[in-house]
Amino acid sequence: MITPLSLFIDSITFHYNKIKVFDKFSKFISFNNLLLIKGDIGSGKTTLLKLIYGYLKPKSGNIRLVLNDKEIGFDEKFFIHSNAVFNFVTGVIEDDLKLLGIDCSLFSPDIRKKYVYELSGGELKKLIIEISLSLNVKIILMDEPFDMLDDYEVNNLKKLIISSMSNRNKYFIIATHEDILDDISDQIIYL
Ligand SMILES: Nc1ncnc2c1ncn2[C@@H]1O[C@H](COP(=O)(O)OP(=O)(O)OP(=O)(O)O)[C@@H](O)[C@H]1O
C-alpha cells in the first residue's frame, strides 16, 4: 500500500522584485500519487513548483514535503522544466546521462549520441521524462509537461505517469493548465 506524501505550505510570502506572487499563502495537502497545481496564466503555478522543489526560497514562511515523518531531501526530487532544454547541462545527451549516473545502455545510441539541439521540443520532453523515471528519486515535479506534445504523445505520457505511479511507486507534482490529468489526480491546488 502506498504511503501518502504530505505537503506543508506554511504562510509563505514570495515576490520577484515588485511582483508579489504569494502573500502569507498556506496549504496542507496529503496525497497518494499525483498532486496537480492549476490556475490561470501568471497565477504562480511555476513559482509554487520551484518553491516546492527548492529552486526558489520563500521570503518568509516555509514549505516542506514529508513522507513517513521524514522531510524529503533535495536529492530525492527531480524537476522537469517546461522547456526541457534547461534540464540538460552539457548539451550532449550521453554526457548528461553520465552526469546523472544513469546506465547509458538504457537509451538507444540513436538518441544518446545526439546533441540536445538535434531533438525536437517534443522528443526532448519525452526523453527527460524517461530519464526522470529511470532515476532513483521518489518525487518528480513537472512544469507544463504537455507543452509541445501532440495528442498521441499526450496520451502516451498520461499512460506512462499512471504506470509509474503504480509500478514504480513514484509521486508526481505537476503544474498544468490542461485538464487531462484531472481524473487520475488525488488532489488539486487551485491558485
Ligand atoms: N523570473 C521572474 N522575474 C520576474 N517576474 C516573474 C519571474 N517569473 C515569473 N514572474 C512573474 O510572477 C508571476 C507568476 O509567474 P509564474 O510563471 O509562476 O505563473 P504561472 O501560473 O506558471 O504562469 P503560466 O500559466 O503563464 O505558465 C507572473 O506575474 C510572472 O510575470
PDB file of C-alpha atoms and ligand atoms in Angstrom:
ATOM      1  CA  MET A   1       0.000   0.000   0.000  1.00  0.00           C
ATOM      2  CA  ILE A   2       1.327   3.431  -0.896  1.00  0.00           C
ATOM      3  CA  THR A   3       2.176   5.874   1.904  1.00  0.00           C
ATOM      4  CA  PRO A   4       0.687   9.345   1.482  1.00  0.00           C
ATOM      5  CA  LEU A   5       3.084  12.214   0.841  1.00  0.00           C
ATOM      6  CA  SER A   6       2.340  15.407   2.758  1.00  0.00           C
ATOM      7  CA  LEU A   7       2.948  18.938   1.518  1.00  0.00           C
ATOM      8  CA  PHE A   8       3.070  21.649   4.187  1.00  0.00           C
ATOM      9  CA  ILE A   9       2.951  25.225   2.916  1.00  0.00           C
ATOM     10  CA  ASP A  10       3.100  27.450   5.934  1.00  0.00           C
ATOM     11  CA  SER A  11       2.331  31.133   5.394  1.00  0.00           C
ATOM     12  CA  ILE A  12       4.768  31.700   2.519  1.00  0.00           C
ATOM     13  CA  THR A  13       5.451  35.083   1.016  1.00  0.00           C
ATOM     14  CA  PHE A  14       7.308  35.314  -2.284  1.00  0.00           C
ATOM     15  CA  HIS A  15       7.872  38.136  -4.757  1.00  0.00           C
ATOM     16  CA  TYR A  16      10.065  38.857  -7.778  1.00  0.00           C
ATOM     17  CA  ASN A  17      11.210  42.431  -7.158  1.00  0.00           C
ATOM     18  CA  LYS A  18       7.889  44.311  -7.124  1.00  0.00           C
ATOM     19  CA  ILE A  19       5.686  41.434  -8.334  1.00  0.00           C
ATOM     20  CA  LYS A  20       4.135  39.745  -5.325  1.00  0.00           C
ATOM     21  CA  VAL A  21       3.146  36.163  -6.178  1.00  0.00           C
ATOM     22  CA  PHE A  22       2.354  34.726  -2.721  1.00  0.00           C
ATOM     23  CA  ASP A  23       1.343  36.664   0.358  1.00  0.00           C
ATOM     24  CA  LYS A  24       1.151  34.533   3.518  1.00  0.00           C
ATOM     25  CA  PHE A  25      -0.152  31.600   1.466  1.00  0.00           C
ATOM     26  CA  SER A  26      -0.844  28.394   3.408  1.00  0.00           C
ATOM     27  CA  LYS A  27      -1.964  24.940   2.377  1.00  0.00           C
ATOM     28  CA  PHE A  28      -1.706  21.467   3.829  1.00  0.00           C
ATOM     29  CA  ILE A  29      -2.277  18.590   1.459  1.00  0.00           C
ATOM     30  CA  SER A  30      -1.727  14.864   1.722  1.00  0.00           C
ATOM     31  CA  PHE A  31      -1.816  12.774  -1.463  1.00  0.00           C
ATOM     32  CA  ASN A  32      -1.102   9.240  -2.664  1.00  0.00           C
ATOM     33  CA  ASN A  33       0.404   9.672  -6.128  1.00  0.00           C
ATOM     34  CA  LEU A  34      -0.475  12.766  -8.048  1.00  0.00           C
ATOM     35  CA  LEU A  35      -0.887  16.371  -6.967  1.00  0.00           C
ATOM     36  CA  LEU A  36      -1.825  18.928  -9.614  1.00  0.00           C
ATOM     37  CA  ILE A  37      -1.208  22.666  -9.431  1.00  0.00           C
ATOM     38  CA  LYS A  38      -3.679  24.556 -11.602  1.00  0.00           C
ATOM     39  CA  GLY A  39      -4.631  28.151 -12.190  1.00  0.00           C
ATOM     40  CA  ASP A  40      -4.810  30.968 -14.688  1.00  0.00           C
ATOM     41  CA  ILE A  41      -1.867  32.292 -16.680  1.00  0.00           C
ATOM     42  CA  GLY A  42       0.517  34.094 -14.349  1.00  0.00           C
ATOM     43  CA  SER A  43      -1.201  32.847 -11.186  1.00  0.00           C
ATOM     44  CA  GLY A  44       2.051  31.401  -9.811  1.00  0.00           C
ATOM     45  CA  LYS A  45       1.993  27.687 -10.782  1.00  0.00           C
ATOM     46  CA  THR A  46       5.630  27.544 -11.904  1.00  0.00           C
ATOM     47  CA  THR A  47       6.735  29.642  -8.952  1.00  0.00           C
ATOM     48  CA  LEU A  48       4.996  27.322  -6.486  1.00  0.00           C
ATOM     49  CA  LEU A  49       6.542  24.269  -8.147  1.00  0.00           C
ATOM     50  CA  LYS A  50      10.002  25.865  -7.888  1.00  0.00           C
ATOM     51  CA  LEU A  51       9.377  26.709  -4.231  1.00  0.00           C
ATOM     52  CA  ILE A  52       8.338  23.113  -3.506  1.00  0.00           C
ATOM     53  CA  TYR A  53      11.430  21.811  -5.319  1.00  0.00           C
ATOM     54  CA  GLY A  54      13.762  24.291  -3.645  1.00  0.00           C
ATOM     55  CA  TYR A  55      14.960  26.273  -6.699  1.00  0.00           C
ATOM     56  CA  LEU A  56      13.380  29.299  -5.039  1.00  0.00           C
ATOM     57  CA  LYS A  57      13.174  30.132  -1.346  1.00  0.00           C
ATOM     58  CA  PRO A  58      10.209  31.922   0.208  1.00  0.00           C
ATOM     59  CA  LYS A  59      10.977  35.374   1.631  1.00  0.00           C
ATOM     60  CA  SER A  60       9.125  34.218   4.734  1.00  0.00           C
ATOM     61  CA  GLY A  61       7.251  31.140   5.859  1.00  0.00           C
ATOM     62  CA  ASN A  62       8.272  27.638   4.931  1.00  0.00           C
ATOM     63  CA  ILE A  63       7.442  24.770   2.687  1.00  0.00           C
ATOM     64  CA  ARG A  64       8.156  21.060   3.206  1.00  0.00           C
ATOM     65  CA  LEU A  65       7.413  17.653   1.722  1.00  0.00           C
ATOM     66  CA  VAL A  66       7.155  14.895   4.315  1.00  0.00           C
ATOM     67  CA  LEU A  67       6.996  11.131   3.848  1.00  0.00           C
ATOM     68  CA  ASN A  68       6.834   8.712   6.781  1.00  0.00           C
ATOM     69  CA  ASP A  69       7.533  11.587   9.220  1.00  0.00           C
ATOM     70  CA  LYS A  70      10.781  12.458   7.372  1.00  0.00           C
ATOM     71  CA  GLU A  71      11.369  15.590   5.329  1.00  0.00           C
ATOM     72  CA  ILE A  72      12.154  14.835   1.666  1.00  0.00           C
ATOM     73  CA  GLY A  73      15.726  15.824   0.735  1.00  0.00           C
ATOM     74  CA  PHE A  74      16.833  17.714  -2.367  1.00  0.00           C
ATOM     75  CA  ASP A  75      18.343  14.565  -3.934  1.00  0.00           C
ATOM     76  CA  GLU A  76      15.044  12.678  -3.667  1.00  0.00           C
ATOM     77  CA  LYS A  77      13.339  15.053  -6.108  1.00  0.00           C
ATOM     78  CA  PHE A  78      13.717  15.776  -9.829  1.00  0.00           C
ATOM     79  CA  PHE A  79      12.390  18.896 -11.560  1.00  0.00           C
ATOM     80  CA  ILE A  80      11.368  18.853 -15.230  1.00  0.00           C
ATOM     81  CA  HIS A  81      11.310  22.342 -16.725  1.00  0.00           C
ATOM     82  CA  SER A  82       8.554  23.397 -19.117  1.00  0.00           C
ATOM     83  CA  ASN A  83      11.364  23.931 -21.638  1.00  0.00           C
ATOM     84  CA  ALA A  84      13.272  20.660 -21.297  1.00  0.00           C
ATOM     85  CA  VAL A  85      16.476  22.171 -22.747  1.00  0.00           C
ATOM     86  CA  PHE A  86      17.110  23.615 -19.277  1.00  0.00           C
ATOM     87  CA  ASN A  87      17.365  20.086 -17.857  1.00  0.00           C
ATOM     88  CA  PHE A  88      20.474  19.331 -19.921  1.00  0.00           C
ATOM     89  CA  VAL A  89      23.758  20.679 -18.675  1.00  0.00           C
ATOM     90  CA  THR A  90      26.377  19.553 -21.207  1.00  0.00           C
ATOM     91  CA  GLY A  91      24.276  19.565 -24.389  1.00  0.00           C
ATOM     92  CA  VAL A  92      25.448  16.033 -25.277  1.00  0.00           C
ATOM     93  CA  ILE A  93      22.771  13.593 -24.186  1.00  0.00           C
ATOM     94  CA  GLU A  94      25.173  10.768 -23.310  1.00  0.00           C
ATOM     95  CA  ASP A  95      27.308  13.092 -21.178  1.00  0.00           C
ATOM     96  CA  ASP A  96      24.206  14.278 -19.353  1.00  0.00           C
ATOM     97  CA  LEU A  97      23.160  10.670 -18.699  1.00  0.00           C
ATOM     98  CA  LYS A  98      26.613  10.025 -17.219  1.00  0.00           C
ATOM     99  CA  LEU A  99      26.387  13.157 -15.079  1.00  0.00           C
ATOM    100  CA  LEU A 100      23.117  11.873 -13.657  1.00  0.00           C
ATOM    101  CA  GLY A 101      24.654   8.442 -13.016  1.00  0.00           C
ATOM    102  CA  ILE A 102      22.296   6.700 -15.455  1.00  0.00           C
ATOM    103  CA  ASP A 103      23.212   3.473 -17.250  1.00  0.00           C
ATOM    104  CA  CYS A 104      23.569   4.764 -20.850  1.00  0.00           C
ATOM    105  CA  SER A 105      22.636   1.388 -22.337  1.00  0.00           C
ATOM    106  CA  LEU A 106      19.045   2.041 -21.231  1.00  0.00           C
ATOM    107  CA  PHE A 107      18.855   4.520 -24.117  1.00  0.00           C
ATOM    108  CA  SER A 108      19.440   3.663 -27.779  1.00  0.00           C
ATOM    109  CA  PRO A 109      22.633   5.012 -29.422  1.00  0.00           C
ATOM    110  CA  ASP A 110      20.373   6.847 -31.904  1.00  0.00           C
ATOM    111  CA  ILE A 111      19.266   9.028 -29.016  1.00  0.00           C
ATOM    112  CA  ARG A 112      22.157   9.118 -26.583  1.00  0.00           C
ATOM    113  CA  LYS A 113      24.809  10.064 -29.155  1.00  0.00           C
ATOM    114  CA  LYS A 114      22.869  13.159 -30.151  1.00  0.00           C
ATOM    115  CA  TYR A 115      23.185  16.762 -29.116  1.00  0.00           C
ATOM    116  CA  VAL A 116      20.195  18.291 -27.344  1.00  0.00           C
ATOM    117  CA  TYR A 117      19.601  20.694 -30.250  1.00  0.00           C
ATOM    118  CA  GLU A 118      19.183  17.754 -32.647  1.00  0.00           C
ATOM    119  CA  LEU A 119      15.916  16.686 -30.976  1.00  0.00           C
ATOM    120  CA  SER A 120      12.554  18.379 -31.373  1.00  0.00           C
ATOM    121  CA  GLY A 121      10.887  20.010 -28.361  1.00  0.00           C
ATOM    122  CA  GLY A 122       8.514  17.044 -28.023  1.00  0.00           C
ATOM    123  CA  GLU A 123      11.286  14.440 -28.373  1.00  0.00           C
ATOM    124  CA  LEU A 124      13.364  16.216 -25.760  1.00  0.00           C
ATOM    125  CA  LYS A 125      10.430  16.387 -23.376  1.00  0.00           C
ATOM    126  CA  LYS A 126       9.731  12.658 -23.765  1.00  0.00           C
ATOM    127  CA  LEU A 127      13.416  11.932 -23.200  1.00  0.00           C
ATOM    128  CA  ILE A 128      13.714  13.935 -19.993  1.00  0.00           C
ATOM    129  CA  ILE A 129      10.583  12.267 -18.654  1.00  0.00           C
ATOM    130  CA  GLU A 130      12.053   8.829 -19.410  1.00  0.00           C
ATOM    131  CA  ILE A 131      15.322   9.926 -17.760  1.00  0.00           C
ATOM    132  CA  SER A 132      13.485  11.091 -14.641  1.00  0.00           C
ATOM    133  CA  LEU A 133      11.685   7.750 -14.391  1.00  0.00           C
ATOM    134  CA  SER A 134      14.967   5.847 -14.548  1.00  0.00           C
ATOM    135  CA  LEU A 135      16.447   7.875 -11.689  1.00  0.00           C
ATOM    136  CA  ASN A 136      16.236   6.676  -8.129  1.00  0.00           C
ATOM    137  CA  VAL A 137      14.084   9.593  -6.992  1.00  0.00           C
ATOM    138  CA  LYS A 138      10.755   9.403  -5.225  1.00  0.00           C
ATOM    139  CA  ILE A 139       9.225  12.636  -6.407  1.00  0.00           C
ATOM    140  CA  ILE A 140       9.043  14.049  -9.908  1.00  0.00           C
ATOM    141  CA  LEU A 141       7.948  17.649 -10.364  1.00  0.00           C
ATOM    142  CA  MET A 142       6.838  18.635 -13.858  1.00  0.00           C
ATOM    143  CA  ASP A 143       6.102  22.080 -15.199  1.00  0.00           C
ATOM    144  CA  GLU A 144       3.577  22.030 -18.077  1.00  0.00           C
ATOM    145  CA  PRO A 145       4.596  18.534 -19.287  1.00  0.00           C
ATOM    146  CA  PHE A 146       2.161  18.530 -22.217  1.00  0.00           C
ATOM    147  CA  ASP A 147       3.525  21.628 -23.934  1.00  0.00           C
ATOM    148  CA  MET A 148       4.990  20.738 -27.330  1.00  0.00           C
ATOM    149  CA  LEU A 149       3.450  17.229 -27.365  1.00  0.00           C
ATOM    150  CA  ASP A 150       0.832  16.167 -29.904  1.00  0.00           C
ATOM    151  CA  ASP A 151      -2.374  14.313 -28.892  1.00  0.00           C
ATOM    152  CA  TYR A 152      -0.782  10.900 -29.377  1.00  0.00           C
ATOM    153  CA  GLU A 153       2.195  11.808 -27.174  1.00  0.00           C
ATOM    154  CA  VAL A 154      -0.063  13.433 -24.561  1.00  0.00           C
ATOM    155  CA  ASN A 155      -1.942  10.144 -24.188  1.00  0.00           C
ATOM    156  CA  ASN A 156       1.296   8.147 -24.050  1.00  0.00           C
ATOM    157  CA  LEU A 157       2.641  10.424 -21.353  1.00  0.00           C
ATOM    158  CA  LYS A 158      -0.537  10.030 -19.336  1.00  0.00           C
ATOM    159  CA  LYS A 159      -0.198   6.218 -19.578  1.00  0.00           C
ATOM    160  CA  LEU A 160       3.464   6.460 -18.531  1.00  0.00           C
ATOM    161  CA  ILE A 161       2.547   8.539 -15.486  1.00  0.00           C
ATOM    162  CA  ILE A 162      -0.199   6.076 -14.498  1.00  0.00           C
ATOM    163  CA  SER A 163       2.106   3.060 -14.798  1.00  0.00           C
ATOM    164  CA  SER A 164       4.943   4.808 -12.907  1.00  0.00           C
ATOM    165  CA  MET A 165       2.595   5.722 -10.080  1.00  0.00           C
ATOM    166  CA  SER A 166       1.568   2.119  -9.539  1.00  0.00           C
ATOM    167  CA  ASN A 167       4.619   0.070 -10.633  1.00  0.00           C
ATOM    168  CA  ARG A 168       7.470   2.292  -9.517  1.00  0.00           C
ATOM    169  CA  ASN A 169       5.909   3.937  -6.516  1.00  0.00           C
ATOM    170  CA  LYS A 170       6.681   7.454  -7.728  1.00  0.00           C
ATOM    171  CA  TYR A 171       4.921  10.616  -6.625  1.00  0.00           C
ATOM    172  CA  PHE A 172       4.203  13.361  -9.141  1.00  0.00           C
ATOM    173  CA  ILE A 173       3.583  17.057  -8.562  1.00  0.00           C
ATOM    174  CA  ILE A 174       2.549  18.626 -11.836  1.00  0.00           C
ATOM    175  CA  ALA A 175       1.783  22.229 -12.754  1.00  0.00           C
ATOM    176  CA  THR A 176      -0.514  22.317 -15.760  1.00  0.00           C
ATOM    177  CA  HIS A 177      -3.301  24.359 -17.277  1.00  0.00           C
ATOM    178  CA  GLU A 178      -4.606  21.216 -19.064  1.00  0.00           C
ATOM    179  CA  ASP A 179      -7.437  19.027 -17.699  1.00  0.00           C
ATOM    180  CA  ILE A 180      -6.010  15.758 -18.997  1.00  0.00           C
ATOM    181  CA  LEU A 181      -4.766  14.507 -15.608  1.00  0.00           C
ATOM    182  CA  ASP A 182      -7.729  15.664 -13.520  1.00  0.00           C
ATOM    183  CA  ASP A 183      -9.363  12.226 -13.483  1.00  0.00           C
ATOM    184  CA  ILE A 184      -6.266  10.464 -12.105  1.00  0.00           C
ATOM    185  CA  SER A 185      -5.148  13.111  -9.596  1.00  0.00           C
ATOM    186  CA  ASP A 186      -5.579  12.718  -5.837  1.00  0.00           C
ATOM    187  CA  GLN A 187      -5.535  16.401  -5.038  1.00  0.00           C
ATOM    188  CA  ILE A 188      -5.528  19.719  -6.909  1.00  0.00           C
ATOM    189  CA  ILE A 189      -4.222  23.070  -5.667  1.00  0.00           C
ATOM    190  CA  TYR A 190      -6.050  25.875  -7.476  1.00  0.00           C
ATOM    191  CA  LEU A 191      -4.225  29.217  -7.494  1.00  0.00           C
TER     192      LEU A 191
HETATM  193  N1  LIG B   1      11.937  35.471 -13.118  1.00  0.00           N
HETATM  194  C1  LIG B   1      10.905  36.301 -12.967  1.00  0.00           C
HETATM  195  N2  LIG B   1      11.102  37.617 -12.775  1.00  0.00           N
HETATM  196  C2  LIG B   1      10.076  38.477 -12.597  1.00  0.00           C
HETATM  197  N3  LIG B   1       8.772  38.114 -12.589  1.00  0.00           N
HETATM  198  C3  LIG B   1       8.498  36.819 -12.783  1.00  0.00           C
HETATM  199  C4  LIG B   1       9.535  35.844 -12.985  1.00  0.00           C
HETATM  200  N4  LIG B   1       8.964  34.636 -13.127  1.00  0.00           N
HETATM  201  C5  LIG B   1       7.624  34.846 -13.037  1.00  0.00           C
HETATM  202  N5  LIG B   1       7.346  36.141 -12.822  1.00  0.00           N
HETATM  203  C6  LIG B   1       6.010  36.728 -12.611  1.00  0.00           C
HETATM  204  O1  LIG B   1       5.422  36.058 -11.498  1.00  0.00           O
HETATM  205  C7  LIG B   1       4.049  35.771 -11.742  1.00  0.00           C
HETATM  206  C8  LIG B   1       3.804  34.280 -11.624  1.00  0.00           C
HETATM  207  O2  LIG B   1       4.516  33.624 -12.654  1.00  0.00           O
HETATM  208  P1  LIG B   1       4.505  32.041 -12.860  1.00  0.00           P
HETATM  209  O3  LIG B   1       5.405  31.733 -14.004  1.00  0.00           O
HETATM  210  O4  LIG B   1       4.759  31.379 -11.576  1.00  0.00           O
HETATM  211  O5  LIG B   1       2.965  31.813 -13.264  1.00  0.00           O
HETATM  212  P2  LIG B   1       2.275  30.575 -13.994  1.00  0.00           P
HETATM  213  O6  LIG B   1       0.957  30.368 -13.327  1.00  0.00           O
HETATM  214  O7  LIG B   1       3.202  29.406 -14.034  1.00  0.00           O
HETATM  215  O8  LIG B   1       2.077  31.153 -15.453  1.00  0.00           O
HETATM  216  P3  LIG B   1       1.834  30.404 -16.874  1.00  0.00           P
HETATM  217  O9  LIG B   1       0.479  29.750 -16.804  1.00  0.00           O
HETATM  218  O10 LIG B   1       1.885  31.523 -17.854  1.00  0.00           O
HETATM  219  O11 LIG B   1       2.969  29.422 -17.053  1.00  0.00           O
HETATM  220  C9  LIG B   1       3.742  36.339 -13.111  1.00  0.00           C
HETATM  221  O12 LIG B   1       3.155  37.629 -12.919  1.00  0.00           O
HETATM  222  C10 LIG B   1       5.094  36.461 -13.785  1.00  0.00           C
HETATM  223  O13 LIG B   1       5.122  37.534 -14.692  1.00  0.00           O
END
